[in-house]
Amino acid sequence: MSGKPSSTATYSPSLTNLRKKKTINVGGSDWVRSDGRRIHQCRPAFLRTGAVSSASGSAYAEFGNTKVIVSVFGPRESKKAMMYSDTGRLNCNVSYATFATPIRGQAPEAKDLSSTLHKALEGAIILKSFPKTTVDVFALVLESGGSDLPVVISCASLALADAGIMLYDMVTSVSMSLFGKDFLIDPMSEEESYQDGNLMITFMPSRNEVTQMTVTGEWSTPKIHEAMQLCIDACSKLGMIMRSCLKDAASGTLD
Amino acid sequence: MHFLKMRGDILVTPGEVLGKSVELIAGRGAYVSAHDKTVYASLTGFISTTPALPESADQRPTVEVTGHKAHGPVPEPGAIVIARVTKVMAKMASADIMCVGPESVREKFSGTIRQQDVRATEIDKVDMHSSFRPGDIVKALVISLGDARSYYLSTAKNELGVVSAESVAGATMVPISWTEMQCPLTGQIEQRKVAKVGA
């Protein structure tokens, strides 16, 4: 080896230069959020079925700034390459419109959301009622205003009911953001970006069963219990709104 | 006891409770949950209750949800379907199922008619090209779900088989017997497995 000395320099970071993480300081239970809601108040839900006439069933949901449209096709023939199955199959696809996020471009989590949506819905569909065929669910997020996946799940279950697919029960979903010791239900996108943790519950209101629960972040056990109770209660109320939307659509077409 | 009355005006959504399984049988659009012995709805629609037949052992009425919007028809074993023949080969013919019963499907399903299912007699002497041609409209019975690629269909009955076919000249042919059809323009006779339509 030639005798040229190699320069050694340290590059350890200094703790004092850490930027303080911006967070939202949630006050007591009277604290008002930036859109005027209290900490345990959900956004008003606007739901309509039959938005897409060429699909077997469809639904449009608007929860504040989160706008989602879901189309359901089927039961239709499975692709030739698929193996035989004596129960039906579910195929889910979630995609974001390019104008859905403030910064234009594909939102990163779309593939994850597709498999989460599949897991949330497959427990509620009576698959053996349509053997050998496939039901395709396509969800398009038109505007991502926070709490996207719960809105997609609720809207997809409404679209499945509109398509006449046999279901064990409706599926409703609500999520909660954790900020230190406090939580906010049904977070908006700016609240989600500062959250310390998240809890999402997918619930079947009439059968009182949770089909899926996703928890991220650091939660103490009593906090998880309290958050679950609040989410389940919100899911039950959302379930009643979804049922009345279906009944309005059904009686509207018969008049 | 009030479940025995026909209730045609109550709208239900999936998951709503219809009654206890000790009092009701779940018909179409409803299902029984074994662990809490309750009958729930599985479709959106109106409840209709049919009382049990007086001579049957089980006296529970059957509750159904007549879907205001049921999903598009799907071929099931035992259903009569209308299909269009797409390919005819030595031992089988492929067909696209267009209607299940009286309703048309939203998207076509694939069906196969095997040589042994074309007719009921002398099934090993069937010549597929004398029974079907591509483009023929056939009425068939779904015998099974088949394999991954297609349903298995059968025309082995008098009222099943070709209902409409075009001759080589392009005219719609007239059936003259259960094995022959004639072109009205040229008078040419072509071989088909003809369905017996009408009384």
Short mmCIF file of C-alpha atoms in Angstrom, two decimals:
data_model
loop_
_atom_site.label_atom_id
_atom_site.label_comp_id
_atom_site.label_asym_id
_atom_site.label_seq_id
_atom_site.Cartn_x
_atom_site.Cartn_y
_atom_site.Cartn_z
CA MET A 1 0.00 0.00 0.00
CA SER A 2 1.41 3.45 -0.84
CA GLY A 3 2.11 5.67 2.09
CA LYS A 4 -0.46 8.36 1.29
CA PRO A 5 -2.24 9.27 4.52
CA SER A 6 -6.08 8.92 4.25
CA SER A 7 -7.92 11.82 5.84
CA THR A 8 -10.22 10.89 8.69
CA ALA A 9 -12.99 13.26 9.68
CA THR A 10 -15.91 12.70 12.02
CA TYR A 11 -19.45 13.45 10.95
CA SER A 12 -21.43 12.72 14.11
CA PRO A 13 -24.64 14.70 14.34
CA SER A 14 -25.27 17.11 17.17
CA LEU A 15 -28.42 16.75 19.25
CA THR A 16 -28.91 20.44 19.73
CA ASN A 17 -29.61 20.97 16.06
CA LEU A 18 -32.68 18.71 16.02
CA ARG A 19 -35.69 20.48 14.63
CA LYS A 20 -38.62 20.40 16.97
CA LYS A 21 -41.36 18.16 15.55
CA LYS A 22 -44.42 20.25 14.94
CA THR A 23 -47.43 18.90 16.74
CA ILE A 24 -50.95 19.88 17.54
CA ASN A 25 -51.60 20.63 21.19
CA VAL A 26 -54.99 19.27 21.96
CA GLY A 27 -56.63 21.12 24.84
CA GLY A 28 -59.38 19.59 26.93
CA SER A 29 -62.61 18.15 25.62
CA ASP A 30 -63.80 21.61 24.62
CA TRP A 31 -60.93 22.25 22.25
CA VAL A 32 -62.12 23.23 18.78
CA ARG A 33 -60.32 21.92 15.70
CA SER A 34 -59.47 23.95 12.63
CA ASP A 35 -62.70 22.99 10.86
CA GLY A 36 -64.89 23.81 13.86
CA ARG A 37 -65.33 20.27 15.20
CA ARG A 38 -64.86 19.06 18.76
CA ILE A 39 -62.43 16.26 19.48
CA HIS A 40 -65.11 13.56 19.43
CA GLN A 41 -67.11 14.92 16.54
CA CYS A 42 -67.03 13.21 13.15
CA ARG A 43 -67.41 14.97 9.83
CA PRO A 44 -70.89 15.01 8.31
CA ALA A 45 -71.30 12.12 5.86
CA PHE A 46 -72.81 12.55 2.40
CA LEU A 47 -73.56 9.22 0.70
CA ARG A 48 -75.24 8.39 -2.59
CA THR A 49 -75.66 5.11 -4.44
CA GLY A 50 -76.02 4.58 -8.17
CA ALA A 51 -73.41 7.15 -9.18
CA VAL A 52 -71.94 4.98 -12.00
CA SER A 53 -74.63 3.68 -14.33
CA SER A 54 -72.42 1.23 -16.24
CA ALA A 55 -71.39 -0.67 -13.09
CA SER A 56 -73.44 -3.36 -11.32
CA GLY A 57 -73.43 -1.11 -8.25
CA SER A 58 -71.72 2.06 -7.16
CA ALA A 59 -71.55 4.61 -4.37
CA TYR A 60 -70.18 8.10 -3.85
CA ALA A 61 -69.10 9.36 -0.42
CA GLU A 62 -68.06 12.79 0.76
CA PHE A 63 -66.77 13.14 4.31
CA GLY A 64 -65.60 16.74 4.60
CA ASN A 65 -62.86 17.06 2.00
CA THR A 66 -62.41 13.32 1.40
CA LYS A 67 -64.31 12.35 -1.73
CA VAL A 68 -64.43 8.75 -2.89
CA ILE A 69 -66.33 6.94 -5.63
CA VAL A 70 -66.54 3.13 -5.69
CA SER A 71 -67.80 0.93 -8.56
CA VAL A 72 -68.61 -2.76 -8.19
CA PHE A 73 -68.68 -5.12 -11.18
CA GLY A 74 -69.98 -8.63 -10.93
CA PRO A 75 -70.43 -11.39 -10.24
CA ARG A 76 -68.68 -11.93 -13.54
CA GLU A 77 -66.50 -14.63 -15.03
CA SER A 78 -63.08 -15.02 -13.44
CA LYS A 79 -60.07 -14.64 -15.69
CA LYS A 80 -59.16 -17.82 -17.55
CA ALA A 81 -55.86 -18.08 -15.75
CA MET A 82 -57.45 -18.36 -12.32
CA MET A 83 -57.79 -21.76 -10.71
CA TYR A 84 -61.21 -23.23 -10.08
CA SER A 85 -62.79 -22.28 -6.79
CA ASP A 86 -66.19 -23.30 -5.51
CA THR A 87 -66.62 -20.04 -3.66
CA GLY A 88 -66.68 -16.60 -5.20
CA ARG A 89 -63.67 -14.35 -5.36
CA LEU A 90 -63.21 -10.72 -4.43
CA ASN A 91 -60.83 -8.44 -6.25
CA CYS A 92 -60.19 -4.95 -4.86
CA ASN A 93 -58.36 -2.03 -6.35
CA VAL A 94 -57.87 1.38 -4.77
CA SER A 95 -56.38 4.19 -6.79
CA TYR A 96 -55.91 7.89 -6.31
CA ALA A 97 -56.75 10.48 -8.95
CA THR A 98 -53.68 12.50 -9.85
CA PHE A 99 -55.41 15.64 -8.55
CA ALA A 100 -56.42 13.99 -5.26
CA THR A 101 -53.47 15.14 -3.17
CA PRO A 102 -52.18 18.71 -2.73
CA ILE A 103 -48.96 17.70 -4.48
CA ARG A 104 -49.82 16.22 -7.84
CA GLY A 105 -48.83 12.58 -8.39
CA GLN A 106 -49.61 9.05 -7.26
CA ALA A 107 -50.13 8.81 -3.52
CA PRO A 108 -47.70 6.26 -2.10
CA GLU A 109 -50.04 3.97 -0.16
CA ALA A 110 -52.45 2.86 -2.90
CA LYS A 111 -51.26 -0.77 -3.13
CA ASP A 112 -51.44 -1.25 0.65
CA LEU A 113 -54.92 0.18 0.70
CA SER A 114 -56.09 -2.34 -1.91
CA SER A 115 -55.09 -5.31 0.24
CA THR A 116 -56.49 -3.69 3.41
CA LEU A 117 -59.79 -3.06 1.65
CA HIS A 118 -59.83 -6.70 0.53
CA LYS A 119 -59.32 -7.92 4.08
CA ALA A 120 -62.00 -5.61 5.41
CA LEU A 121 -64.64 -6.67 2.87
CA GLU A 122 -64.04 -10.40 2.38
CA GLY A 123 -65.42 -11.26 5.81
CA ALA A 124 -68.72 -9.56 5.04
CA ILE A 125 -69.51 -11.02 1.61
CA ILE A 126 -71.30 -14.36 1.31
CA LEU A 127 -68.81 -15.79 -1.18
CA LYS A 128 -70.48 -19.15 -1.56
CA SER A 129 -73.53 -17.51 -3.13
CA PHE A 130 -71.64 -16.93 -6.39
CA PRO A 131 -69.27 -19.87 -6.99
CA LYS A 132 -66.57 -19.67 -9.65
CA THR A 133 -67.21 -15.98 -10.39
CA THR A 134 -65.45 -12.80 -9.31
CA VAL A 135 -66.69 -9.55 -7.87
CA ASP A 136 -64.46 -6.58 -8.76
CA VAL A 137 -64.43 -3.52 -6.50
CA PHE A 138 -62.75 -0.41 -7.89
CA ALA A 139 -62.32 2.55 -5.56
CA LEU A 140 -61.17 5.94 -6.80
CA VAL A 141 -60.19 8.62 -4.32
CA LEU A 142 -61.07 11.92 -5.96
CA GLU A 143 -59.82 14.09 -3.13
CA SER A 144 -57.74 12.95 -0.17
CA GLY A 145 -58.86 15.01 2.80
CA GLY A 146 -57.77 12.69 5.60
CA SER A 147 -59.03 9.36 6.93
CA ASP A 148 -59.13 8.01 3.35
CA LEU A 149 -59.21 4.28 3.99
CA PRO A 150 -62.17 4.28 6.41
CA VAL A 151 -64.18 6.32 3.91
CA VAL A 152 -63.19 3.93 1.09
CA ILE A 153 -64.25 0.90 3.14
CA SER A 154 -67.62 2.35 4.11
CA CYS A 155 -68.29 3.52 0.57
CA ALA A 156 -67.28 0.13 -0.88
CA SER A 157 -69.70 -1.71 1.39
CA LEU A 158 -72.47 0.65 0.27
CA ALA A 159 -71.59 -0.02 -3.38
CA LEU A 160 -71.67 -3.80 -2.77
CA ALA A 161 -75.12 -3.53 -1.20
CA ASP A 162 -76.23 -1.40 -4.16
CA ALA A 163 -74.96 -4.08 -6.57
CA GLY A 164 -77.15 -6.68 -4.89
CA ILE A 165 -74.22 -8.82 -3.69
CA MET A 166 -75.27 -10.89 -0.69
CA LEU A 167 -73.65 -9.58 2.46
CA TYR A 168 -73.60 -10.80 6.05
CA ASP A 169 -73.83 -7.18 7.17
CA MET A 170 -72.82 -3.66 6.16
CA VAL A 171 -69.20 -2.73 6.92
CA THR A 172 -68.45 0.66 8.46
CA SER A 173 -65.11 2.11 9.39
CA VAL A 174 -63.82 5.01 11.49
CA SER A 175 -60.31 6.01 12.48
CA MET A 176 -58.79 8.00 15.32
CA SER A 177 -55.53 9.93 15.63
CA LEU A 178 -53.41 9.96 18.78
CA PHE A 179 -51.63 13.12 19.92
CA GLY A 180 -49.65 12.40 23.05
CA LYS A 181 -52.41 11.52 25.48
CA ASP A 182 -55.40 12.86 23.55
CA PHE A 183 -57.13 11.60 20.48
CA LEU A 184 -59.17 13.13 17.69
CA ILE A 185 -61.76 11.12 15.86
CA ASP A 186 -62.01 11.16 12.04
CA PRO A 187 -58.81 13.16 11.45
CA MET A 188 -58.25 15.50 8.53
CA SER A 189 -55.12 15.29 6.44
CA GLU A 190 -53.20 17.97 8.35
CA GLU A 191 -54.11 16.32 11.67
CA GLU A 192 -53.01 12.96 10.25
CA SER A 193 -49.63 14.33 9.25
CA TYR A 194 -48.85 15.37 12.85
CA GLN A 195 -50.31 12.36 14.58
CA ASP A 196 -48.35 10.14 16.97
CA GLY A 197 -50.47 7.11 16.35
CA ASN A 198 -53.60 5.90 14.60
CA LEU A 199 -56.34 3.41 15.32
CA MET A 200 -58.72 2.25 12.60
CA ILE A 201 -61.69 -0.02 13.30
CA THR A 202 -63.81 -1.80 10.69
CA PHE A 203 -67.08 -2.89 12.20
CA MET A 204 -70.28 -4.75 11.25
CA PRO A 205 -72.90 -2.80 13.21
CA SER A 206 -75.87 -5.17 13.22
CA ARG A 207 -73.84 -8.26 14.12
CA ASN A 208 -71.67 -6.28 16.54
CA GLU A 209 -68.43 -7.75 15.16
CA VAL A 210 -65.12 -6.06 14.43
CA THR A 211 -63.74 -7.32 11.12
CA GLN A 212 -60.44 -5.47 11.22
CA MET A 213 -58.44 -3.28 13.60
CA THR A 214 -55.25 -1.46 12.64
CA VAL A 215 -53.19 0.26 15.33
CA THR A 216 -50.01 2.25 14.72
CA GLY A 217 -47.97 4.17 17.25
CA GLU A 218 -47.66 3.86 21.01
CA TRP A 219 -50.91 3.32 22.85
CA SER A 220 -51.48 2.45 26.48
CA THR A 221 -54.07 -0.27 27.09
CA PRO A 222 -56.75 1.96 28.69
CA LYS A 223 -56.36 4.40 25.80
CA ILE A 224 -56.89 1.61 23.27
CA HIS A 225 -60.04 0.53 25.09
CA GLU A 226 -61.42 4.03 25.19
CA ALA A 227 -60.58 4.68 21.54
CA MET A 228 -62.13 1.37 20.46
CA GLN A 229 -65.35 2.13 22.31
CA LEU A 230 -65.60 5.56 20.69
CA CYS A 231 -64.84 4.19 17.21
CA ILE A 232 -67.35 1.36 17.57
CA ASP A 233 -70.03 3.79 18.67
CA ALA A 234 -69.24 6.08 15.72
CA CYS A 235 -69.32 3.05 13.37
CA SER A 236 -72.78 2.07 14.61
CA LYS A 237 -74.09 5.57 13.94
CA LEU A 238 -72.46 5.61 10.51
CA GLY A 239 -74.13 2.25 9.86
CA MET A 240 -77.54 3.77 10.48
CA ILE A 241 -76.79 6.61 8.05
CA MET A 242 -75.70 4.09 5.40
CA ARG A 243 -78.86 2.02 5.86
CA SER A 244 -81.11 5.04 5.49
CA CYS A 245 -79.20 5.97 2.30
CA LEU A 246 -79.87 2.49 0.87
CA LYS A 247 -83.52 2.63 1.84
CA ASP A 248 -83.97 6.07 0.28
CA ALA A 249 -82.42 4.84 -2.95
CA ALA A 250 -84.59 1.70 -2.93
CA SER A 251 -87.86 3.48 -2.32
CA GLY A 252 -86.89 6.23 -4.76
CA THR A 253 -86.59 3.82 -7.69
CA LEU A 254 -89.90 2.18 -6.92
CA ASP A 255 -92.02 5.33 -6.79
CA MET B 1 -97.37 -15.12 15.04
CA HIS B 2 -97.31 -11.85 13.16
CA PHE B 3 -94.54 -13.24 10.93
CA LEU B 4 -97.12 -15.38 9.14
CA LYS B 5 -98.68 -12.32 7.51
CA MET B 6 -97.26 -11.26 4.10
CA ARG B 7 -95.38 -8.01 4.70
CA GLY B 8 -94.67 -6.58 1.26
CA ASP B 9 -93.83 -3.06 2.34
CA ILE B 10 -91.00 -3.33 4.85
CA LEU B 11 -87.63 -2.42 3.36
CA VAL B 12 -84.58 -4.07 4.86
CA THR B 13 -80.82 -3.74 4.30
CA PRO B 14 -78.09 -6.38 4.68
CA GLY B 15 -77.54 -7.34 8.29
CA GLU B 16 -80.98 -6.40 9.60
CA VAL B 17 -82.65 -8.91 11.88
CA LEU B 18 -85.67 -10.67 10.37
CA GLY B 19 -86.48 -13.01 13.22
CA LYS B 20 -85.39 -16.02 15.20
CA SER B 21 -84.38 -19.23 13.42
CA VAL B 22 -86.78 -21.24 15.57
CA GLU B 23 -89.66 -19.31 14.00
CA LEU B 24 -88.48 -18.78 10.42
CA ILE B 25 -86.69 -20.55 7.57
CA ALA B 26 -84.25 -18.35 5.66
CA GLY B 27 -85.13 -18.17 1.95
CA ARG B 28 -83.42 -16.23 -0.79
CA GLY B 29 -81.84 -13.00 0.41
CA ALA B 30 -81.66 -14.10 4.04
CA TYR B 31 -79.30 -16.28 6.04
CA VAL B 32 -79.19 -17.93 9.45
CA SER B 33 -76.41 -17.14 11.87
CA ALA B 34 -75.81 -20.35 13.80
CA HIS B 35 -74.17 -18.90 16.87
CA ASP B 36 -77.05 -16.64 17.84
CA LYS B 37 -79.84 -18.52 16.00
CA THR B 38 -81.12 -15.44 14.23
CA VAL B 39 -82.25 -14.90 10.65
CA TYR B 40 -80.67 -11.82 9.05
CA ALA B 41 -81.23 -10.18 5.65
CA SER B 42 -78.41 -10.34 3.12
CA LEU B 43 -79.87 -8.10 0.39
CA THR B 44 -81.62 -4.74 0.17
CA GLY B 45 -85.28 -5.25 -0.58
CA PHE B 46 -88.74 -6.01 0.72
CA ILE B 47 -89.53 -8.84 3.11
CA SER B 48 -92.02 -11.42 1.91
CA THR B 49 -93.12 -14.34 4.04
CA THR B 50 -94.58 -17.54 2.62
CA PRO B 51 -96.34 -19.83 5.09
CA ALA B 52 -95.27 -23.46 5.18
CA LEU B 53 -97.24 -26.08 3.25
CA PRO B 54 -99.84 -27.71 5.51
CA GLU B 55 -98.48 -31.22 4.92
CA SER B 56 -94.78 -30.49 5.44
CA ALA B 57 -93.08 -31.59 8.64
CA ASP B 58 -91.50 -28.21 9.30
CA GLN B 59 -94.25 -25.68 9.91
CA ARG B 60 -92.02 -22.61 9.99
CA PRO B 61 -92.78 -19.99 7.31
CA THR B 62 -90.06 -19.06 4.83
CA VAL B 63 -88.88 -15.46 4.78
CA GLU B 64 -87.29 -13.99 1.65
CA VAL B 65 -85.94 -10.62 0.69
CA THR B 66 -87.11 -9.85 -2.81
CA GLY B 67 -84.20 -7.71 -3.91
CA HIS B 68 -85.27 -4.47 -5.53
CA LYS B 69 -81.91 -4.80 -7.24
CA ALA B 70 -80.53 -8.31 -7.23
CA HIS B 71 -77.14 -8.91 -8.85
CA GLY B 72 -77.01 -9.92 -12.50
CA PRO B 73 -77.91 -13.55 -13.20
CA VAL B 74 -75.17 -16.16 -12.82
CA PRO B 75 -75.45 -19.63 -14.40
CA GLU B 76 -76.28 -22.33 -11.89
CA PRO B 77 -76.62 -26.10 -12.32
CA GLY B 78 -80.17 -26.79 -13.48
CA ALA B 79 -80.71 -23.44 -15.19
CA ILE B 80 -81.81 -23.18 -18.82
CA VAL B 81 -79.53 -20.83 -20.72
CA ILE B 82 -79.38 -19.31 -24.22
CA ALA B 83 -75.87 -19.41 -25.69
CA ARG B 84 -74.17 -18.60 -28.96
CA VAL B 85 -71.78 -21.25 -30.33
CA THR B 86 -68.30 -19.85 -30.90
CA LYS B 87 -66.14 -22.88 -31.74
CA VAL B 88 -66.92 -26.38 -32.88
CA MET B 89 -64.28 -29.06 -32.42
CA ALA B 90 -64.20 -32.85 -32.77
CA LYS B 91 -65.30 -33.69 -29.23
CA MET B 92 -66.84 -30.47 -27.92
CA ALA B 93 -68.28 -27.09 -28.81
CA SER B 94 -67.67 -23.79 -27.00
CA ALA B 95 -70.49 -21.34 -26.47
CA ASP B 96 -70.92 -17.90 -24.90
CA ILE B 97 -73.79 -17.86 -22.42
CA MET B 98 -75.90 -14.75 -23.07
CA CYS B 99 -79.09 -15.34 -21.07
CA VAL B 100 -79.85 -17.26 -17.90
CA GLY B 101 -83.55 -18.09 -17.82
CA PRO B 102 -85.47 -15.03 -18.99
CA GLU B 103 -82.78 -12.46 -18.05
CA SER B 104 -79.72 -11.47 -20.04
CA VAL B 105 -76.36 -11.44 -18.31
CA ARG B 106 -74.32 -8.26 -18.01
CA GLU B 107 -71.12 -9.92 -19.20
CA LYS B 108 -70.95 -13.25 -21.01
CA PHE B 109 -69.94 -16.51 -19.39
CA SER B 110 -68.15 -19.34 -21.19
CA GLY B 111 -69.85 -22.70 -21.66
CA THR B 112 -68.86 -26.03 -23.19
CA ILE B 113 -71.06 -28.68 -24.80
CA ARG B 114 -69.28 -32.02 -24.78
CA GLN B 115 -69.89 -34.72 -27.35
CA GLN B 116 -71.65 -36.98 -24.84
CA ASP B 117 -74.05 -34.22 -23.81
CA VAL B 118 -75.39 -33.28 -27.24
CA ARG B 119 -78.20 -35.82 -27.34
CA ALA B 120 -79.62 -38.62 -25.23
CA THR B 121 -79.27 -41.53 -27.68
CA GLU B 122 -76.16 -42.99 -29.41
CA ILE B 123 -73.97 -40.50 -27.64
CA ASP B 124 -70.69 -41.96 -28.93
CA LYS B 125 -71.72 -41.57 -32.57
CA VAL B 126 -72.37 -37.82 -32.38
CA ASP B 127 -70.72 -35.72 -35.10
CA MET B 128 -70.23 -32.25 -33.65
CA HIS B 129 -70.21 -30.55 -37.06
CA SER B 130 -73.62 -32.05 -37.87
CA SER B 131 -75.01 -30.76 -34.57
CA PHE B 132 -73.71 -27.18 -34.28
CA ARG B 133 -71.98 -24.54 -36.33
CA PRO B 134 -70.30 -21.35 -35.09
CA GLY B 135 -72.88 -18.57 -34.77
CA ASP B 136 -75.83 -20.82 -33.88
CA ILE B 137 -78.08 -19.80 -31.01
CA VAL B 138 -78.72 -22.80 -28.74
CA LYS B 139 -80.91 -23.42 -25.74
CA ALA B 140 -79.05 -25.58 -23.22
CA LEU B 141 -79.17 -26.79 -19.65
CA VAL B 142 -76.30 -26.11 -17.23
CA ILE B 143 -75.33 -29.53 -15.87
CA SER B 144 -72.44 -28.47 -13.65
CA LEU B 145 -70.10 -25.62 -12.78
CA GLY B 146 -67.50 -27.34 -14.94
CA ASP B 147 -63.85 -26.45 -14.70
CA ALA B 148 -62.06 -23.16 -14.17
CA ARG B 149 -62.63 -22.07 -17.73
CA SER B 150 -66.26 -22.86 -18.54
CA TYR B 151 -69.60 -24.24 -17.43
CA TYR B 152 -70.73 -27.62 -18.79
CA LEU B 153 -73.91 -27.45 -20.86
CA SER B 154 -76.17 -30.16 -22.21
CA THR B 155 -78.66 -30.23 -25.10
CA ALA B 156 -79.74 -33.82 -24.49
CA LYS B 157 -83.47 -33.17 -24.42
CA ASN B 158 -86.11 -32.63 -27.09
CA GLU B 159 -86.66 -29.00 -26.21
CA LEU B 160 -82.93 -28.19 -26.10
CA GLY B 161 -80.62 -27.56 -29.02
CA VAL B 162 -80.34 -25.08 -31.88
CA VAL B 163 -83.18 -22.54 -31.87
CA SER B 164 -81.89 -20.22 -34.55
CA ALA B 165 -79.16 -20.61 -37.17
CA GLU B 166 -77.99 -18.91 -40.33
CA SER B 167 -77.42 -20.84 -43.53
CA VAL B 168 -74.27 -20.45 -45.66
CA ALA B 169 -76.33 -18.14 -47.90
CA GLY B 170 -77.00 -15.85 -44.93
CA ALA B 171 -80.71 -16.44 -44.31
CA THR B 172 -82.30 -17.62 -41.07
CA MET B 173 -83.07 -21.31 -41.51
CA VAL B 174 -86.39 -23.07 -40.91
CA PRO B 175 -86.36 -26.32 -38.87
CA ILE B 176 -87.80 -29.33 -40.71
CA SER B 177 -86.95 -32.17 -38.31
CA TRP B 178 -84.94 -32.71 -35.15
CA THR B 179 -81.78 -33.18 -37.23
CA GLU B 180 -82.28 -30.84 -40.20
CA MET B 181 -82.88 -27.19 -41.01
CA GLN B 182 -83.58 -25.69 -44.43
CA CYS B 183 -82.54 -22.36 -45.93
CA PRO B 184 -85.58 -20.47 -47.31
CA LEU B 185 -83.54 -18.73 -50.04
CA THR B 186 -81.63 -21.63 -51.59
CA GLY B 187 -83.58 -24.66 -50.33
CA GLN B 188 -80.36 -26.19 -49.04
CA ILE B 189 -80.73 -28.57 -46.06
CA GLU B 190 -78.18 -28.37 -43.25
CA GLN B 191 -77.67 -30.73 -40.32
CA ARG B 192 -78.20 -29.44 -36.78
CA LYS B 193 -79.42 -30.78 -33.43
CA VAL B 194 -82.68 -28.82 -33.51
CA ALA B 195 -84.68 -27.86 -30.42
CA LYS B 196 -88.38 -28.64 -30.35
CA VAL B 197 -89.92 -25.24 -29.74
CA GLY B 198 -93.59 -24.70 -28.99
CA ALA B 199 -96.44 -26.89 -27.78
#
